[in-house]
PDB file of C-alpha atoms and ligand atoms in Angstrom:
ATOM      1  CA  UNK A 441      11.731 -10.521  68.504  1.00 43.00           C
ATOM      2  CA  UNK A 442      14.932 -12.905  66.508  1.00 44.00           C
ATOM      3  CA  UNK A 443      18.222 -11.246  66.527  1.00 44.00           C
ATOM      4  CA  UNK A 444      18.041 -11.671  62.994  1.00 47.00           C
ATOM      5  CA  UNK A 445      14.425  -9.717  62.511  1.00 47.00           C
ATOM      6  CA  UNK A 446      16.491  -7.290  65.883  1.00 48.00           C
ATOM      7  CA  UNK A 447      19.279  -6.811  63.096  1.00 50.00           C
ATOM      8  CA  UNK A 448      16.466  -5.347  60.231  1.00 52.00           C
ATOM      9  CA  UNK A 449      14.908  -3.190  62.360  1.00 48.00           C
ATOM     10  CA  UNK A 450      18.080  -1.868  63.196  1.00 50.00           C
ATOM     11  CA  UNK A 451      19.284  -1.131  59.823  1.00 49.00           C
ATOM     12  CA  UNK A 452      15.594  -0.029  58.018  1.00 55.00           C
ATOM     13  CA  UNK A 453      15.141   2.372  61.181  1.00 53.00           C
ATOM     14  CA  UNK A 454      18.936   4.379  61.456  1.00 58.00           C
ATOM     15  CA  UNK A 455      18.470   7.843  62.893  1.00 57.00           C
ATOM     16  CA  UNK A 456      18.464  10.351  59.944  1.00 57.00           C
ATOM     17  CA  UNK A 457      21.741  12.124  59.213  1.00 60.00           C
ATOM     18  CA  UNK A 458      21.965  15.596  58.248  1.00 65.00           C
ATOM     19  CA  UNK A 459      24.209  15.754  55.807  1.00 75.00           C
ATOM     20  CA  UNK A 460      23.159  17.392  52.086  1.00 80.00           C
ATOM     21  CA  UNK A 461      24.577  16.634  48.986  1.00 85.00           C
ATOM     22  CA  UNK A 462      26.986  20.299  48.661  1.00 90.00           C
ATOM     23  CA  UNK A 463      25.141  22.575  45.504  1.00 89.00           C
ATOM     24  CA  UNK A 464      27.094  22.460  42.618  1.00 92.00           C
ATOM     25  CA  UNK A 465      29.993  25.281  42.197  1.00 94.00           C
ATOM     26  CA  UNK A 466      28.287  27.922  39.891  1.00 97.00           C
ATOM     27  CA  UNK A 467      31.376  29.847  39.734  1.00 98.00           C
ATOM     28  CA  UNK A 468      34.358  29.245  41.290  1.00 98.00           C
ATOM     29  CA  UNK A 469      37.900  31.098  40.730  1.00 98.00           C
ATOM     30  CA  UNK A 470      41.065  29.282  41.797  1.00 98.00           C
ATOM     31  CA  UNK A 471      45.231  30.434  41.635  1.00 98.00           C
ATOM     32  CA  UNK A 472      43.252  34.189  40.283  1.00 98.00           C
ATOM     33  CA  UNK A 473      45.520  36.756  39.464  1.00 98.00           C
ATOM     34  CA  UNK A 474      44.805  39.971  38.057  1.00 98.00           C
ATOM     35  CA  UNK A 475      47.634  42.589  36.883  1.00 98.00           C
ATOM     36  CA  UNK A 476      47.162  45.750  35.048  1.00 97.00           C
ATOM     37  CA  UNK A 477      50.472  46.426  33.441  1.00 95.00           C
ATOM     38  CA  UNK A 478      51.826  46.165  36.517  1.00 95.00           C
ATOM     39  CA  UNK A 479      48.758  46.311  38.926  1.00 96.00           C
ATOM     40  CA  UNK A 480      48.896  43.593  39.827  1.00 97.00           C
ATOM     41  CA  UNK A 481      45.067  43.545  41.863  1.00 98.00           C
ATOM     42  CA  UNK A 482      44.411  39.990  42.461  1.00 98.00           C
ATOM     43  CA  UNK A 483      46.747  37.256  43.848  1.00 97.00           C
ATOM     44  CA  UNK A 484      46.011  34.311  43.817  1.00 97.00           C
ATOM     45  CA  UNK A 485      42.544  33.983  44.667  1.00 97.00           C
ATOM     46  CA  UNK A 486      39.879  30.621  45.148  1.00 97.00           C
ATOM     47  CA  UNK A 487      36.957  31.810  45.647  1.00 97.00           C
ATOM     48  CA  UNK A 488      33.983  29.323  45.188  1.00 98.00           C
ATOM     49  CA  UNK A 489      29.860  30.503  44.915  1.00 98.00           C
ATOM     50  CA  UNK A 490      27.297  27.418  45.015  1.00 97.00           C
ATOM     51  CA  UNK A 491      23.931  26.605  43.499  1.00 96.00           C
ATOM     52  CA  UNK A 492      21.429  29.425  45.536  1.00 96.00           C
ATOM     53  CA  UNK A 493      24.255  30.457  47.281  1.00 97.00           C
ATOM     54  CA  UNK A 494      24.923  34.447  48.035  1.00 97.00           C
ATOM     55  CA  UNK A 495      28.260  35.141  47.964  1.00 98.00           C
ATOM     56  CA  UNK A 496      29.425  38.007  49.046  1.00 98.00           C
ATOM     57  CA  UNK A 497      33.326  39.430  47.718  1.00 98.00           C
ATOM     58  CA  UNK A 498      33.930  42.010  50.573  1.00 97.00           C
ATOM     59  CA  UNK A 499      36.738  45.011  51.251  1.00 96.00           C
ATOM     60  CA  UNK A 500      37.932  48.180  50.801  1.00 95.00           C
ATOM     61  CA  UNK A 501      38.635  50.539  48.632  1.00 94.00           C
ATOM     62  CA  UNK A 502      40.588  49.115  45.668  1.00 95.00           C
ATOM     63  CA  UNK A 503      41.059  45.272  47.059  1.00 97.00           C
ATOM     64  CA  UNK A 504      40.178  44.029  43.664  1.00 97.00           C
ATOM     65  CA  UNK A 505      36.188  43.295  44.248  1.00 97.00           C
ATOM     66  CA  UNK A 506      35.728  45.298  40.915  1.00 97.00           C
ATOM     67  CA  UNK A 507      38.477  43.352  39.397  1.00 98.00           C
ATOM     68  CA  UNK A 508      37.017  39.781  40.464  1.00 98.00           C
ATOM     69  CA  UNK A 509      33.312  40.781  38.893  1.00 97.00           C
ATOM     70  CA  UNK A 510      35.246  41.934  35.730  1.00 97.00           C
ATOM     71  CA  UNK A 511      36.929  38.728  35.089  1.00 97.00           C
ATOM     72  CA  UNK A 512      34.147  36.661  36.379  1.00 97.00           C
ATOM     73  CA  UNK A 513      32.183  38.123  33.278  1.00 96.00           C
ATOM     74  CA  UNK A 514      34.703  37.854  31.001  1.00 95.00           C
ATOM     75  CA  UNK A 515      36.324  41.371  30.571  1.00 94.00           C
ATOM     76  CA  UNK A 516      39.399  40.797  31.732  1.00 97.00           C
ATOM     77  CA  UNK A 517      42.228  38.344  30.549  1.00 97.00           C
ATOM     78  CA  UNK A 518      43.801  36.458  34.004  1.00 98.00           C
ATOM     79  CA  UNK A 519      46.041  33.650  35.069  1.00 98.00           C
ATOM     80  CA  UNK A 520      44.818  31.234  36.624  1.00 98.00           C
ATOM     81  CA  UNK A 521      41.647  29.254  36.421  1.00 98.00           C
ATOM     82  CA  UNK A 522      37.942  31.309  36.976  1.00 98.00           C
ATOM     83  CA  UNK A 523      35.311  29.092  35.814  1.00 98.00           C
ATOM     84  CA  UNK A 524      31.096  29.548  35.619  1.00 97.00           C
ATOM     85  CA  UNK A 525      29.635  26.136  35.597  1.00 96.00           C
ATOM     86  CA  UNK A 526      33.112  23.674  34.786  1.00 93.00           C
ATOM     87  CA  UNK A 527      33.889  26.484  32.401  1.00 96.00           C
ATOM     88  CA  UNK A 528      37.019  28.299  31.513  1.00 97.00           C
ATOM     89  CA  UNK A 529      35.032  32.286  31.665  1.00 97.00           C
ATOM     90  CA  UNK A 530      37.606  32.614  28.493  1.00 96.00           C
ATOM     91  CA  UNK A 531      36.635  30.094  26.432  1.00 96.00           C
ATOM     92  CA  UNK A 532      33.272  30.799  26.464  1.00 95.00           C
ATOM     93  CA  UNK A 533      33.227  34.933  26.298  1.00 89.00           C
ATOM     94  CA  UNK A 534      32.157  37.039  27.319  1.00 90.00           C
ATOM     95  CA  UNK A 535      28.322  36.829  25.179  1.00 91.00           C
ATOM     96  CA  UNK A 536      27.596  33.587  25.474  1.00 95.00           C
ATOM     97  CA  UNK A 537      28.418  33.932  29.582  1.00 96.00           C
ATOM     98  CA  UNK A 538      24.772  36.621  28.670  1.00 95.00           C
ATOM     99  CA  UNK A 539      23.566  33.764  26.821  1.00 94.00           C
ATOM    100  CA  UNK A 540      24.214  30.418  29.608  1.00 96.00           C
ATOM    101  CA  UNK A 541      22.545  33.117  32.296  1.00 96.00           C
ATOM    102  CA  UNK A 542      26.000  35.207  33.523  1.00 97.00           C
ATOM    103  CA  UNK A 543      24.330  38.347  34.366  1.00 96.00           C
ATOM    104  CA  UNK A 544      26.305  41.571  35.538  1.00 96.00           C
ATOM    105  CA  UNK A 545      25.289  44.128  36.939  1.00 94.00           C
ATOM    106  CA  UNK A 546      28.400  46.161  36.834  1.00 91.00           C
ATOM    107  CA  UNK A 547      29.287  49.410  40.140  1.00 88.00           C
ATOM    108  CA  UNK A 548      28.683  51.288  37.383  1.00 86.00           C
ATOM    109  CA  UNK A 549      25.329  50.398  36.196  1.00 87.00           C
ATOM    110  CA  UNK A 550      25.701  50.884  32.687  1.00 88.00           C
ATOM    111  CA  UNK A 551      22.378  52.700  32.416  1.00 89.00           C
ATOM    112  CA  UNK A 552      20.909  54.141  29.326  1.00 84.00           C
ATOM    113  CA  UNK A 553      20.417  57.444  30.633  1.00 82.00           C
ATOM    114  CA  UNK A 554      18.067  59.368  28.142  1.00 88.00           C
ATOM    115  CA  UNK A 555      15.609  56.538  27.240  1.00 90.00           C
ATOM    116  CA  UNK A 556      12.927  55.671  30.611  1.00 95.00           C
ATOM    117  CA  UNK A 557      12.243  53.097  32.785  1.00 96.00           C
ATOM    118  CA  UNK A 558      10.955  50.675  30.050  1.00 96.00           C
ATOM    119  CA  UNK A 559      12.865  50.875  27.321  1.00 95.00           C
ATOM    120  CA  UNK A 560      16.164  50.477  29.977  1.00 96.00           C
ATOM    121  CA  UNK A 561      14.365  46.822  30.817  1.00 96.00           C
ATOM    122  CA  UNK A 562      13.050  45.903  27.503  1.00 94.00           C
ATOM    123  CA  UNK A 563      16.927  46.337  26.258  1.00 92.00           C
ATOM    124  CA  UNK A 564      18.154  43.491  29.418  1.00 91.00           C
ATOM    125  CA  UNK A 565      15.887  41.289  27.861  1.00 88.00           C
ATOM    126  CA  UNK A 566      16.778  41.430  23.903  1.00 85.00           C
ATOM    127  CA  UNK A 567      17.544  37.762  24.251  1.00 87.00           C
ATOM    128  CA  UNK A 568      14.292  36.943  25.190  1.00 88.00           C
ATOM    129  CA  UNK A 569      10.797  36.995  23.888  1.00 90.00           C
ATOM    130  CA  UNK A 570       8.523  39.263  23.719  1.00 91.00           C
ATOM    131  CA  UNK A 571       5.724  36.689  26.925  1.00 91.00           C
ATOM    132  CA  UNK A 572       9.420  36.664  28.705  1.00 91.00           C
ATOM    133  CA  UNK A 573       9.808  40.077  28.533  1.00 94.00           C
ATOM    134  CA  UNK A 574       6.043  40.792  29.615  1.00 94.00           C
ATOM    135  CA  UNK A 575       6.869  38.503  32.573  1.00 94.00           C
ATOM    136  CA  UNK A 576       9.922  39.650  33.601  1.00 94.00           C
ATOM    137  CA  UNK A 577       9.101  43.324  33.702  1.00 95.00           C
ATOM    138  CA  UNK A 578       6.326  42.436  35.448  1.00 96.00           C
ATOM    139  CA  UNK A 579       7.970  40.639  37.866  1.00 96.00           C
ATOM    140  CA  UNK A 580      10.422  43.548  37.622  1.00 97.00           C
ATOM    141  CA  UNK A 581       7.875  45.845  38.774  1.00 97.00           C
ATOM    142  CA  UNK A 582       6.606  44.125  41.130  1.00 96.00           C
ATOM    143  CA  UNK A 583       9.509  43.520  43.045  1.00 95.00           C
ATOM    144  CA  UNK A 584       9.955  47.077  42.848  1.00 95.00           C
ATOM    145  CA  UNK A 585       6.753  49.371  42.654  1.00 95.00           C
ATOM    146  CA  UNK A 586       9.262  52.740  42.210  1.00 94.00           C
ATOM    147  CA  UNK A 587      10.335  51.275  39.728  1.00 95.00           C
ATOM    148  CA  UNK A 588       6.447  50.498  38.762  1.00 96.00           C
ATOM    149  CA  UNK A 589       5.586  54.214  39.197  1.00 95.00           C
ATOM    150  CA  UNK A 590       7.697  56.001  36.890  1.00 94.00           C
ATOM    151  CA  UNK A 591       7.281  53.284  34.181  1.00 93.00           C
ATOM    152  CA  UNK A 592       7.799  56.348  31.580  1.00 94.00           C
ATOM    153  CA  UNK A 593      10.610  58.606  33.627  1.00 91.00           C
ATOM    154  CA  UNK A 594      14.074  59.059  32.085  1.00 94.00           C
ATOM    155  CA  UNK A 595      17.094  56.825  33.480  1.00 92.00           C
ATOM    156  CA  UNK A 596      19.067  59.846  34.315  1.00 93.00           C
ATOM    157  CA  UNK A 597      16.621  61.496  36.004  1.00 94.00           C
ATOM    158  CA  UNK A 598      16.069  59.821  38.522  1.00 93.00           C
ATOM    159  CA  UNK A 599      17.330  59.615  42.100  1.00 93.00           C
ATOM    160  CA  UNK A 600      20.555  56.857  42.574  1.00 92.00           C
ATOM    161  CA  UNK A 601      18.667  54.568  44.235  1.00 93.00           C
ATOM    162  CA  UNK A 602      15.875  54.281  41.408  1.00 94.00           C
ATOM    163  CA  UNK A 603      18.715  53.735  39.411  1.00 95.00           C
ATOM    164  CA  UNK A 604      20.317  51.239  41.085  1.00 95.00           C
ATOM    165  CA  UNK A 605      17.164  49.532  40.666  1.00 95.00           C
ATOM    166  CA  UNK A 606      16.758  50.431  37.663  1.00 96.00           C
ATOM    167  CA  UNK A 607      20.080  48.123  36.700  1.00 96.00           C
ATOM    168  CA  UNK A 608      18.846  44.765  38.949  1.00 96.00           C
ATOM    169  CA  UNK A 609      16.328  45.197  37.568  1.00 96.00           C
ATOM    170  CA  UNK A 610      17.217  44.932  34.149  1.00 96.00           C
ATOM    171  CA  UNK A 611      19.605  42.339  34.389  1.00 96.00           C
ATOM    172  CA  UNK A 612      17.047  40.731  36.045  1.00 97.00           C
ATOM    173  CA  UNK A 613      14.851  41.230  32.666  1.00 96.00           C
ATOM    174  CA  UNK A 614      18.174  38.412  31.137  1.00 93.00           C
ATOM    175  CA  UNK A 615      16.429  35.654  33.524  1.00 94.00           C
ATOM    176  CA  UNK A 616      20.305  35.025  35.201  1.00 96.00           C
ATOM    177  CA  UNK A 617      20.849  31.529  36.527  1.00 97.00           C
ATOM    178  CA  UNK A 618      24.006  33.588  37.952  1.00 98.00           C
ATOM    179  CA  UNK A 619      24.190  37.420  39.607  1.00 97.00           C
ATOM    180  CA  UNK A 620      26.377  39.732  39.405  1.00 97.00           C
ATOM    181  CA  UNK A 621      26.216  42.473  41.526  1.00 96.00           C
ATOM    182  CA  UNK A 622      28.981  44.747  41.606  1.00 96.00           C
ATOM    183  CA  UNK A 623      28.285  47.062  44.839  1.00 94.00           C
ATOM    184  CA  UNK A 624      25.316  47.855  44.363  1.00 93.00           C
ATOM    185  CA  UNK A 625      24.827  49.730  47.533  1.00 92.00           C
ATOM    186  CA  UNK A 626      27.297  52.330  47.244  1.00 88.00           C
ATOM    187  CA  UNK A 627      25.706  56.014  48.176  1.00 85.00           C
ATOM    188  CA  UNK A 628      22.583  55.060  48.847  1.00 89.00           C
ATOM    189  CA  UNK A 629      20.331  55.743  51.305  1.00 87.00           C
ATOM    190  CA  UNK A 630      19.677  53.535  54.433  1.00 88.00           C
ATOM    191  CA  UNK A 631      15.633  53.065  53.470  1.00 88.00           C
ATOM    192  CA  UNK A 632      16.877  52.059  49.625  1.00 90.00           C
ATOM    193  CA  UNK A 633      19.465  49.123  51.108  1.00 93.00           C
ATOM    194  CA  UNK A 634      16.215  47.645  52.268  1.00 92.00           C
ATOM    195  CA  UNK A 635      14.164  47.628  49.269  1.00 92.00           C
ATOM    196  CA  UNK A 636      17.215  46.361  47.823  1.00 93.00           C
ATOM    197  CA  UNK A 637      17.598  43.870  49.999  1.00 94.00           C
ATOM    198  CA  UNK A 638      14.431  43.070  50.447  1.00 94.00           C
ATOM    199  CA  UNK A 639      14.312  42.120  47.281  1.00 95.00           C
ATOM    200  CA  UNK A 640      17.224  39.611  47.620  1.00 95.00           C
ATOM    201  CA  UNK A 641      14.413  36.806  48.521  1.00 95.00           C
ATOM    202  CA  UNK A 642      12.065  36.589  45.588  1.00 96.00           C
ATOM    203  CA  UNK A 643      15.662  36.420  43.695  1.00 96.00           C
ATOM    204  CA  UNK A 644      16.435  34.244  44.730  1.00 96.00           C
ATOM    205  CA  UNK A 645      13.136  32.137  44.963  1.00 95.00           C
ATOM    206  CA  UNK A 646      13.837  32.110  41.172  1.00 94.00           C
ATOM    207  CA  UNK A 647      16.704  29.935  40.972  1.00 95.00           C
ATOM    208  CA  UNK A 648      18.808  32.628  40.712  1.00 97.00           C
ATOM    209  CA  UNK A 649      22.201  32.000  42.362  1.00 98.00           C
ATOM    210  CA  UNK A 650      24.207  35.768  43.902  1.00 98.00           C
ATOM    211  CA  UNK A 651      27.513  37.687  43.797  1.00 98.00           C
ATOM    212  CA  UNK A 652      27.391  40.900  45.324  1.00 97.00           C
ATOM    213  CA  UNK A 653      30.670  42.599  45.594  1.00 97.00           C
ATOM    214  CA  UNK A 654      30.510  45.329  49.518  1.00 96.00           C
ATOM    215  CA  UNK A 655      32.455  47.905  50.529  1.00 94.00           C
ATOM    216  CA  UNK A 656      29.059  47.707  53.040  1.00 94.00           C
ATOM    217  CA  UNK A 657      30.371  44.867  55.499  1.00 95.00           C
ATOM    218  CA  UNK A 658      27.490  45.295  57.681  1.00 94.00           C
ATOM    219  CA  UNK A 659      24.618  45.158  54.603  1.00 95.00           C
ATOM    220  CA  UNK A 660      27.429  42.170  53.532  1.00 96.00           C
ATOM    221  CA  UNK A 661      26.905  39.833  57.381  1.00 96.00           C
ATOM    222  CA  UNK A 662      23.591  40.700  57.214  1.00 95.00           C
ATOM    223  CA  UNK A 663      22.528  38.724  53.452  1.00 96.00           C
ATOM    224  CA  UNK A 664      25.032  36.745  51.903  1.00 97.00           C
ATOM    225  CA  UNK A 665      25.298  32.965  53.394  1.00 97.00           C
ATOM    226  CA  UNK A 666      29.538  33.185  53.180  1.00 97.00           C
ATOM    227  CA  UNK A 667      32.027  35.954  52.541  1.00 98.00           C
ATOM    228  CA  UNK A 668      35.030  36.328  51.447  1.00 98.00           C
ATOM    229  CA  UNK A 669      37.331  39.627  52.580  1.00 97.00           C
ATOM    230  CA  UNK A 670      39.934  41.376  50.366  1.00 98.00           C
ATOM    231  CA  UNK A 671      42.791  43.162  51.030  1.00 97.00           C
ATOM    232  CA  UNK A 672      45.166  44.370  48.338  1.00 96.00           C
ATOM    233  CA  UNK A 673      43.992  40.941  45.597  1.00 97.00           C
ATOM    234  CA  UNK A 674      44.476  38.576  48.374  1.00 96.00           C
ATOM    235  CA  UNK A 675      41.256  36.170  50.268  1.00 97.00           C
ATOM    236  CA  UNK A 676      42.594  36.978  53.805  1.00 96.00           C
ATOM    237  CA  UNK A 677      39.182  35.549  56.107  1.00 96.00           C
ATOM    238  CA  UNK A 678      36.546  33.271  54.515  1.00 97.00           C
ATOM    239  CA  UNK A 679      33.507  31.668  56.155  1.00 97.00           C
ATOM    240  CA  UNK A 680      29.809  32.830  57.487  1.00 97.00           C
ATOM    241  CA  UNK A 681      28.437  36.340  58.975  1.00 96.00           C
ATOM    242  CA  UNK A 682      28.258  33.902  62.385  1.00 96.00           C
ATOM    243  CA  UNK A 683      32.005  33.061  61.767  1.00 95.00           C
ATOM    244  CA  UNK A 684      32.925  36.821  60.179  1.00 95.00           C
ATOM    245  CA  UNK A 685      31.256  38.669  63.025  1.00 93.00           C
ATOM    246  CA  UNK A 686      33.623  36.419  65.201  1.00 92.00           C
ATOM    247  CA  UNK A 687      36.525  36.558  64.240  1.00 93.00           C
ATOM    248  CA  UNK A 688      38.462  40.235  66.174  1.00 93.00           C
ATOM    249  CA  UNK A 689      40.175  41.247  62.921  1.00 94.00           C
ATOM    250  CA  UNK A 690      37.175  41.671  60.896  1.00 93.00           C
ATOM    251  CA  UNK A 691      35.252  43.258  64.262  1.00 93.00           C
ATOM    252  CA  UNK A 692      38.084  45.755  64.734  1.00 92.00           C
ATOM    253  CA  UNK A 693      38.657  46.770  61.037  1.00 93.00           C
ATOM    254  CA  UNK A 694      35.482  47.087  60.047  1.00 92.00           C
ATOM    255  CA  UNK A 695      32.868  47.080  62.810  1.00 89.00           C
ATOM    256  CA  UNK A 696      34.761  49.993  64.871  1.00 83.00           C
ATOM    257  CA  UNK A 697      35.808  47.124  67.352  1.00 72.00           C
TER     258      UNK A 697
HETATM  259  P1  ATP B1016      36.334  49.950  45.074  1.00 95.06           P
HETATM  260  O1  ATP B1016      35.391  49.772  46.133  1.00 95.06           O
HETATM  261  O2  ATP B1016      36.696  50.930  44.906  1.00 95.06           O
HETATM  262  O3  ATP B1016      34.924  50.424  43.669  1.00 95.06           O
HETATM  263  P2  ATP B1016      37.605  47.824  44.874  1.00 95.06           P
HETATM  264  O4  ATP B1016      37.680  46.682  45.569  1.00 95.06           O
HETATM  265  O5  ATP B1016      36.648  47.065  43.481  1.00 95.06           O
HETATM  266  O6  ATP B1016      37.847  49.067  44.981  1.00 95.06           O
HETATM  267  P3  ATP B1016      39.663  47.349  41.875  1.00 95.06           P
HETATM  268  O7  ATP B1016      38.502  48.157  41.502  1.00 95.06           O
HETATM  269  O8  ATP B1016      39.287  46.685  41.309  1.00 95.06           O
HETATM  270  O9  ATP B1016      39.172  47.929  42.991  1.00 95.06           O
HETATM  271  O10 ATP B1016      41.135  47.915  41.779  1.00 95.06           O
HETATM  272  C1  ATP B1016      42.197  46.832  42.138  1.00 95.06           C
HETATM  273  C2  ATP B1016      43.600  47.784  41.943  1.00 95.06           C
HETATM  274  O11 ATP B1016      43.064  47.754  40.423  1.00 95.06           O
HETATM  275  C3  ATP B1016      43.256  49.705  42.466  1.00 95.06           C
HETATM  276  O12 ATP B1016      44.722  49.371  43.578  1.00 95.06           O
HETATM  277  C4  ATP B1016      42.889  49.847  41.603  1.00 95.06           C
HETATM  278  O13 ATP B1016      43.780  50.909  41.436  1.00 95.06           O
HETATM  279  C5  ATP B1016      43.512  49.009  40.369  1.00 95.06           C
HETATM  280  N1  ATP B1016      43.786  49.141  39.258  1.00 95.06           N
HETATM  281  C6  ATP B1016      41.540  48.921  38.503  1.00 95.06           C
HETATM  282  N2  ATP B1016      41.529  49.547  37.399  1.00 95.06           N
HETATM  283  C7  ATP B1016      42.660  49.826  36.745  1.00 95.06           C
HETATM  284  C8  ATP B1016      43.247  50.357  35.450  1.00 95.06           C
HETATM  285  N3  ATP B1016      42.039  50.228  34.048  1.00 95.06           N
HETATM  286  N4  ATP B1016      43.682  50.791  35.331  1.00 95.06           N
HETATM  287  C9  ATP B1016      44.917  50.246  36.128  1.00 95.06           C
HETATM  288  N5  ATP B1016      44.922  50.071  37.407  1.00 95.06           N
HETATM  289  C10 ATP B1016      43.502  48.942  38.111  1.00 95.06           C
END
């Protein structure tokens, strides 16, 4: 083999590198600050959620998690920047954000208590045509069989866990690109947390990116790809679950030592 052909061989058979292209940012906050009068709830927060990820914003009561979720979905005025797919949220507006696939499942769930499961779900699909509504309802019923069993039950008569499943199900009816889940595990029994966690994979398989705010640090560490820890409106730690589990401060303050 000539020197030239050796060179050709080497250039053709370079070892494969494992560098993957970085997925696009779906949601990106930069130097984001939000105040309620004199109370500053977010202080210069930087955060990125990339396509296909589950990113969790964790923190104790009053840290600013709901403020972030509400700001990202266009409910609150802010300083700095928060962008959904490169568009400044304040210039898009709430309705257009929903139309473009940013669906927010709020901490309070905001169900229609006197309506049954089926009607609550159909309302979540108000932007979809009939065929898509039927398809998505079946997806939700497969995801949460408890809802399937209770199609005609009024939302207000269901348990907290079932209501949470319905709130997530209704959000999924909107065919989300980005699903914002604000504290979905709050006050729920471990068995229900398992049902909710088991829904994440099929939701992600539909190409949905998830922004999850959580007080339940253990749950977030188990299910998120990346995590930001918020305290008093400041991000004080960020990293993968593996990185944060190895952090003394996180272990001592949030995982019982
Ligand atoms: P929790 O886990 O209890 O829901 P959180 O992390 O979601 O807490 P936020 O609800 O965002 O925190 O609150 C952040 C800060 O902003 C807190 O100090 C809270 O008291 C304050 N705050 C939130 N909403 C309002 C409001 N509407 N008016 C005045 N202050 C508010």
